[in-house]
PDB file of N, CA and C in Angstrom:
ATOM      1  N   MET A   4     149.151-201.310  99.229  1.00 85.00           N
ATOM      2  CA  MET A   4     149.212-201.326  97.910  1.00 85.00           C
ATOM      3  C   MET A   4     149.972-202.616  97.177  1.00 85.00           C
ATOM      4  N   ILE A   5     150.935-202.926  98.053  1.00 90.00           N
ATOM      5  CA  ILE A   5     151.726-204.118  97.421  1.00 90.00           C
ATOM      6  C   ILE A   5     150.913-205.359  97.572  1.00 90.00           C
ATOM      7  N   ILE A   6     150.053-205.301  98.680  1.00 94.00           N
ATOM      8  CA  ILE A   6     149.423-206.598  98.819  1.00 94.00           C
ATOM      9  C   ILE A   6     148.280-206.809  97.848  1.00 94.00           C
ATOM     10  N   ILE A   7     147.608-205.545  97.459  1.00 93.00           N
ATOM     11  CA  ILE A   7     146.680-205.688  96.281  1.00 93.00           C
ATOM     12  C   ILE A   7     147.298-206.030  94.944  1.00 93.00           C
ATOM     13  N   THR A   8     148.508-205.711  94.661  1.00 94.00           N
ATOM     14  CA  THR A   8     149.246-206.152  93.498  1.00 94.00           C
ATOM     15  C   THR A   8     149.401-207.671  93.513  1.00 94.00           C
ATOM     16  N   GLN A   9     149.752-208.107  94.739  1.00 95.00           N
ATOM     17  CA  GLN A   9     150.054-209.586  94.707  1.00 95.00           C
ATOM     18  C   GLN A   9     148.904-210.246  94.650  1.00 95.00           C
ATOM     19  N   LEU A  10     147.804-209.747  95.195  1.00 96.00           N
ATOM     20  CA  LEU A  10     146.446-210.569  95.109  1.00 96.00           C
ATOM     21  C   LEU A  10     145.997-210.711  93.533  1.00 96.00           C
ATOM     22  N   LEU A  11     146.078-209.356  92.890  1.00 96.00           N
ATOM     23  CA  LEU A  11     145.699-209.358  91.531  1.00 96.00           C
ATOM     24  C   LEU A  11     146.746-210.148  90.672  1.00 96.00           C
ATOM     25  N   VAL A  12     147.917-210.297  90.940  1.00 96.00           N
ATOM     26  CA  VAL A  12     148.888-211.292  90.136  1.00 96.00           C
ATOM     27  C   VAL A  12     148.516-212.783  90.438  1.00 96.00           C
ATOM     28  N   LEU A  13     148.098-213.044  91.629  1.00 97.00           N
ATOM     29  CA  LEU A  13     147.668-214.308  92.119  1.00 97.00           C
ATOM     30  C   LEU A  13     146.359-214.811  91.286  1.00 97.00           C
ATOM     31  N   ILE A  14     145.535-213.787  91.225  1.00 97.00           N
ATOM     32  CA  ILE A  14     144.138-214.023  90.556  1.00 97.00           C
ATOM     33  C   ILE A  14     144.436-214.385  89.076  1.00 97.00           C
ATOM     34  N   LEU A  15     145.561-213.544  88.436  1.00 96.00           N
ATOM     35  CA  LEU A  15     145.836-213.586  86.984  1.00 96.00           C
ATOM     36  C   LEU A  15     146.447-214.934  86.814  1.00 96.00           C
ATOM     37  N   VAL A  16     147.313-215.329  87.741  1.00 97.00           N
ATOM     38  CA  VAL A  16     147.927-216.459  87.467  1.00 97.00           C
ATOM     39  C   VAL A  16     147.009-217.818  87.432  1.00 97.00           C
ATOM     40  N   ILE A  17     146.137-217.815  88.456  1.00 97.00           N
ATOM     41  CA  ILE A  17     144.958-218.943  88.638  1.00 97.00           C
ATOM     42  C   ILE A  17     143.988-218.821  87.308  1.00 97.00           C
ATOM     43  N   LEU A  18     143.703-217.633  86.892  1.00 96.00           N
ATOM     44  CA  LEU A  18     142.822-217.591  85.753  1.00 96.00           C
ATOM     45  C   LEU A  18     143.593-217.958  84.471  1.00 96.00           C
ATOM     46  N   SER A  19     144.769-217.717  84.463  1.00 97.00           N
ATOM     47  CA  SER A  19     145.701-218.081  83.352  1.00 97.00           C
ATOM     48  C   SER A  19     145.812-219.629  83.171  1.00 97.00           C
ATOM     49  N   THR A  20     146.099-220.172  84.323  1.00 97.00           N
ATOM     50  CA  THR A  20     146.090-221.702  84.291  1.00 97.00           C
ATOM     51  C   THR A  20     144.878-222.209  83.891  1.00 97.00           C
ATOM     52  N   LEU A  21     143.705-221.803  84.469  1.00 95.00           N
ATOM     53  CA  LEU A  21     142.401-222.326  83.889  1.00 95.00           C
ATOM     54  C   LEU A  21     142.214-222.329  82.692  1.00 95.00           C
ATOM     55  N   LEU A  22     142.572-220.921  81.880  1.00 95.00           N
ATOM     56  CA  LEU A  22     142.216-220.864  80.616  1.00 95.00           C
ATOM     57  C   LEU A  22     143.282-221.651  79.817  1.00 95.00           C
ATOM     58  N   VAL A  23     144.535-221.915  80.156  1.00 96.00           N
ATOM     59  CA  VAL A  23     145.462-222.727  79.582  1.00 96.00           C
ATOM     60  C   VAL A  23     144.924-224.169  79.459  1.00 96.00           C
ATOM     61  N   VAL A  24     144.408-224.576  80.400  1.00 95.00           N
ATOM     62  CA  VAL A  24     144.045-225.825  80.590  1.00 95.00           C
ATOM     63  C   VAL A  24     142.309-226.099  79.798  1.00 95.00           C
ATOM     64  N   GLY A  25     141.684-225.277  80.102  1.00 91.00           N
ATOM     65  CA  GLY A  25     140.307-225.259  79.607  1.00 91.00           C
ATOM     66  C   GLY A  25     139.948-225.157  78.219  1.00 91.00           C
ATOM     67  N   ILE A  26     140.700-223.947  77.642  1.00 92.00           N
ATOM     68  CA  ILE A  26     140.375-223.698  76.115  1.00 92.00           C
ATOM     69  C   ILE A  26     140.665-224.985  75.239  1.00 92.00           C
ATOM     70  N   PRO A  27     141.981-225.565  75.408  1.00 93.00           N
ATOM     71  CA  PRO A  27     142.425-226.724  74.528  1.00 93.00           C
ATOM     72  C   PRO A  27     141.233-227.774  74.741  1.00 93.00           C
ATOM     73  N   VAL A  28     140.966-227.828  76.082  1.00 90.00           N
ATOM     74  CA  VAL A  28     139.817-229.176  76.272  1.00 90.00           C
ATOM     75  C   VAL A  28     138.607-228.789  75.571  1.00 90.00           C
ATOM     76  N   THR A  29     138.201-227.598  75.781  1.00 89.00           N
ATOM     77  CA  THR A  29     136.788-227.100  74.832  1.00 89.00           C
ATOM     78  C   THR A  29     136.997-227.233  73.426  1.00 89.00           C
ATOM     79  N   LEU A  30     138.162-227.018  73.022  1.00 88.00           N
ATOM     80  CA  LEU A  30     138.212-226.875  71.482  1.00 88.00           C
ATOM     81  C   LEU A  30     138.452-228.698  70.984  1.00 88.00           C
ATOM     82  N   ALA A  31     139.015-229.573  71.927  1.00 91.00           N
ATOM     83  CA  ALA A  31     139.162-230.944  71.513  1.00 91.00           C
ATOM     84  C   ALA A  31     137.962-231.605  71.628  1.00 91.00           C
ATOM     85  N   LEU A  32     136.919-231.281  72.472  1.00 88.00           N
ATOM     86  CA  LEU A  32     135.731-232.079  72.552  1.00 88.00           C
ATOM     87  C   LEU A  32     134.652-231.716  71.484  1.00 88.00           C
ATOM     88  N   PRO A  33     134.178-232.660  70.776  1.00 89.00           N
ATOM     89  CA  PRO A  33     133.231-232.335  69.755  1.00 89.00           C
ATOM     90  C   PRO A  33     132.015-231.689  70.324  1.00 89.00           C
ATOM     91  N   GLY A  34     131.593-230.639  69.742  1.00 86.00           N
ATOM     92  CA  GLY A  34     130.314-229.983  69.882  1.00 86.00           C
ATOM     93  C   GLY A  34     130.253-229.042  71.268  1.00 86.00           C
ATOM     94  N   GLN A  35     131.499-229.080  71.818  1.00 85.00           N
ATOM     95  CA  GLN A  35     131.621-228.283  73.174  1.00 85.00           C
ATOM     96  C   GLN A  35     132.017-226.856  72.836  1.00 85.00           C
ATOM     97  N   TRP A  36     132.424-226.409  71.799  1.00 84.00           N
ATOM     98  CA  TRP A  36     132.655-225.058  71.424  1.00 84.00           C
ATOM     99  C   TRP A  36     131.437-224.382  71.197  1.00 84.00           C
ATOM    100  N   GLU A  37     130.416-224.780  70.613  1.00 87.00           N
ATOM    101  CA  GLU A  37     129.166-224.012  70.593  1.00 87.00           C
ATOM    102  C   GLU A  37     128.734-223.645  71.825  1.00 87.00           C
ATOM    103  N   GLN A  38     128.881-224.771  72.934  1.00 88.00           N
ATOM    104  CA  GLN A  38     128.091-224.590  74.113  1.00 88.00           C
ATOM    105  C   GLN A  38     129.111-223.542  75.032  1.00 88.00           C
ATOM    106  N   SER A  39     130.354-223.593  74.785  1.00 88.00           N
ATOM    107  CA  SER A  39     131.325-223.076  75.859  1.00 88.00           C
ATOM    108  C   SER A  39     131.853-221.631  75.267  1.00 88.00           C
ATOM    109  N   LYS A  40     131.442-221.143  73.958  1.00 90.00           N
ATOM    110  CA  LYS A  40     132.106-220.127  73.463  1.00 90.00           C
ATOM    111  C   LYS A  40     131.850-218.795  74.137  1.00 90.00           C
ATOM    112  N   ASN A  41     130.840-218.559  74.801  1.00 93.00           N
ATOM    113  CA  ASN A  41     130.474-217.405  75.692  1.00 93.00           C
ATOM    114  C   ASN A  41     131.397-217.495  76.858  1.00 93.00           C
ATOM    115  N   LEU A  42     131.672-218.493  77.446  1.00 91.00           N
ATOM    116  CA  LEU A  42     132.402-218.750  78.687  1.00 91.00           C
ATOM    117  C   LEU A  42     133.853-218.538  78.175  1.00 91.00           C
ATOM    118  N   VAL A  43     134.227-219.007  77.316  1.00 92.00           N
ATOM    119  CA  VAL A  43     135.886-218.786  76.701  1.00 92.00           C
ATOM    120  C   VAL A  43     136.016-217.048  76.417  1.00 92.00           C
ATOM    121  N   TYR A  44     135.105-216.613  75.587  1.00 95.00           N
ATOM    122  CA  TYR A  44     135.149-215.077  75.394  1.00 95.00           C
ATOM    123  C   TYR A  44     135.182-214.312  76.695  1.00 95.00           C
ATOM    124  N   THR A  45     134.361-214.665  77.573  1.00 95.00           N
ATOM    125  CA  THR A  45     134.184-213.923  78.973  1.00 95.00           C
ATOM    126  C   THR A  45     135.434-214.223  79.734  1.00 95.00           C
ATOM    127  N   GLY A  46     136.001-215.249  79.719  1.00 94.00           N
ATOM    128  CA  GLY A  46     137.249-215.542  80.552  1.00 94.00           C
ATOM    129  C   GLY A  46     138.433-214.815  79.780  1.00 94.00           C
ATOM    130  N   ALA A  47     138.417-214.736  78.539  1.00 95.00           N
ATOM    131  CA  ALA A  47     139.575-214.008  77.846  1.00 95.00           C
ATOM    132  C   ALA A  47     139.492-212.450  78.185  1.00 95.00           C
ATOM    133  N   GLY A  48     138.130-211.947  78.283  1.00 97.00           N
ATOM    134  CA  GLY A  48     138.060-210.530  78.644  1.00 97.00           C
ATOM    135  C   GLY A  48     138.378-210.315  79.935  1.00 97.00           C
ATOM    136  N   ILE A  49     137.965-211.234  80.851  1.00 96.00           N
ATOM    137  CA  ILE A  49     138.440-210.878  82.191  1.00 96.00           C
ATOM    138  C   ILE A  49     139.928-211.016  82.431  1.00 96.00           C
ATOM    139  N   TRP A  50     140.448-211.764  81.616  1.00 97.00           N
ATOM    140  CA  TRP A  50     141.925-211.969  81.746  1.00 97.00           C
ATOM    141  C   TRP A  50     142.539-210.676  81.313  1.00 97.00           C
ATOM    142  N   ALA A  51     142.132-210.145  80.027  1.00 97.00           N
ATOM    143  CA  ALA A  51     142.790-208.922  79.519  1.00 97.00           C
ATOM    144  C   ALA A  51     142.401-207.703  80.481  1.00 97.00           C
ATOM    145  N   GLY A  52     141.272-207.778  81.015  1.00 97.00           N
ATOM    146  CA  GLY A  52     140.928-206.604  82.192  1.00 97.00           C
ATOM    147  C   GLY A  52     141.948-206.762  83.214  1.00 97.00           C
ATOM    148  N   LEU A  53     142.109-207.925  83.750  1.00 97.00           N
ATOM    149  CA  LEU A  53     143.039-208.218  84.963  1.00 97.00           C
ATOM    150  C   LEU A  53     144.482-207.708  84.576  1.00 97.00           C
ATOM    151  N   VAL A  54     144.966-207.952  83.332  1.00 97.00           N
ATOM    152  CA  VAL A  54     146.238-207.725  82.918  1.00 97.00           C
ATOM    153  C   VAL A  54     146.430-206.132  83.048  1.00 97.00           C
ATOM    154  N   ILE A  55     145.357-205.417  82.370  1.00 97.00           N
ATOM    155  CA  ILE A  55     145.398-203.862  82.441  1.00 97.00           C
ATOM    156  C   ILE A  55     145.282-203.350  83.970  1.00 97.00           C
ATOM    157  N   ILE A  56     144.420-203.826  84.809  1.00 96.00           N
ATOM    158  CA  ILE A  56     144.134-203.207  86.108  1.00 96.00           C
ATOM    159  C   ILE A  56     145.523-203.672  86.939  1.00 96.00           C
ATOM    160  N   THR A  57     146.135-204.852  86.702  1.00 95.00           N
ATOM    161  CA  THR A  57     147.360-205.067  87.457  1.00 95.00           C
ATOM    162  C   THR A  57     148.445-204.111  87.048  1.00 95.00           C
ATOM    163  N   GLY A  58     148.456-203.782  85.739  1.00 94.00           N
ATOM    164  CA  GLY A  58     149.487-202.926  85.252  1.00 94.00           C
ATOM    165  C   GLY A  58     149.444-201.322  85.795  1.00 94.00           C
ATOM    166  N   VAL A  59     147.988-201.209  86.081  1.00 95.00           N
ATOM    167  CA  VAL A  59     147.868-199.692  86.506  1.00 95.00           C
ATOM    168  C   VAL A  59     148.163-199.598  88.053  1.00 95.00           C
ATOM    169  N   VAL A  60     147.888-200.683  88.713  1.00 94.00           N
ATOM    170  CA  VAL A  60     147.887-200.688  90.170  1.00 94.00           C
ATOM    171  C   VAL A  60     149.372-200.875  90.355  1.00 94.00           C
ATOM    172  N   ASN A  61     150.122-201.591  89.578  1.00 93.00           N
ATOM    173  CA  ASN A  61     151.573-201.698  89.742  1.00 93.00           C
ATOM    174  C   ASN A  61     152.244-200.478  89.539  1.00 93.00           C
ATOM    175  N   SER A  62     151.897-199.595  88.681  1.00 93.00           N
ATOM    176  CA  SER A  62     152.331-198.186  88.354  1.00 93.00           C
ATOM    177  C   SER A  62     152.509-197.219  89.707  1.00 93.00           C
ATOM    178  N   PHE A  63     151.652-197.580  90.562  1.00 90.00           N
ATOM    179  CA  PHE A  63     151.508-196.726  91.928  1.00 90.00           C
ATOM    180  C   PHE A  63     152.211-197.346  92.961  1.00 90.00           C
ATOM    181  N   VAL A  64     152.903-198.424  92.861  1.00 86.00           N
ATOM    182  CA  VAL A  64     153.605-199.278  94.153  1.00 86.00           C
ATOM    183  C   VAL A  64     154.779-198.508  94.388  1.00 86.00           C
ATOM    184  N   ILE A  65     155.683-198.079  93.222  1.00 73.00           N
ATOM    185  CA  ILE A  65     156.855-197.434  93.637  1.00 73.00           C
ATOM    186  C   ILE A  65     157.042-196.034  93.728  1.00 73.00           C
TER     187      ILE A  65
END
């Protein structure tokens, strides 16, 4: 169970890094927001789901 938690945290860190870099770049480029809006919302939804899933899995570790 600890390995699953560590993998979830690793995926969460990688996705967070991608979102921290990707969202400002998307907002800074002219006209990119309309094209990338769904991708940004999907990424944010996946991130929120990973936070919840990681918390639930972590509650079973100890």
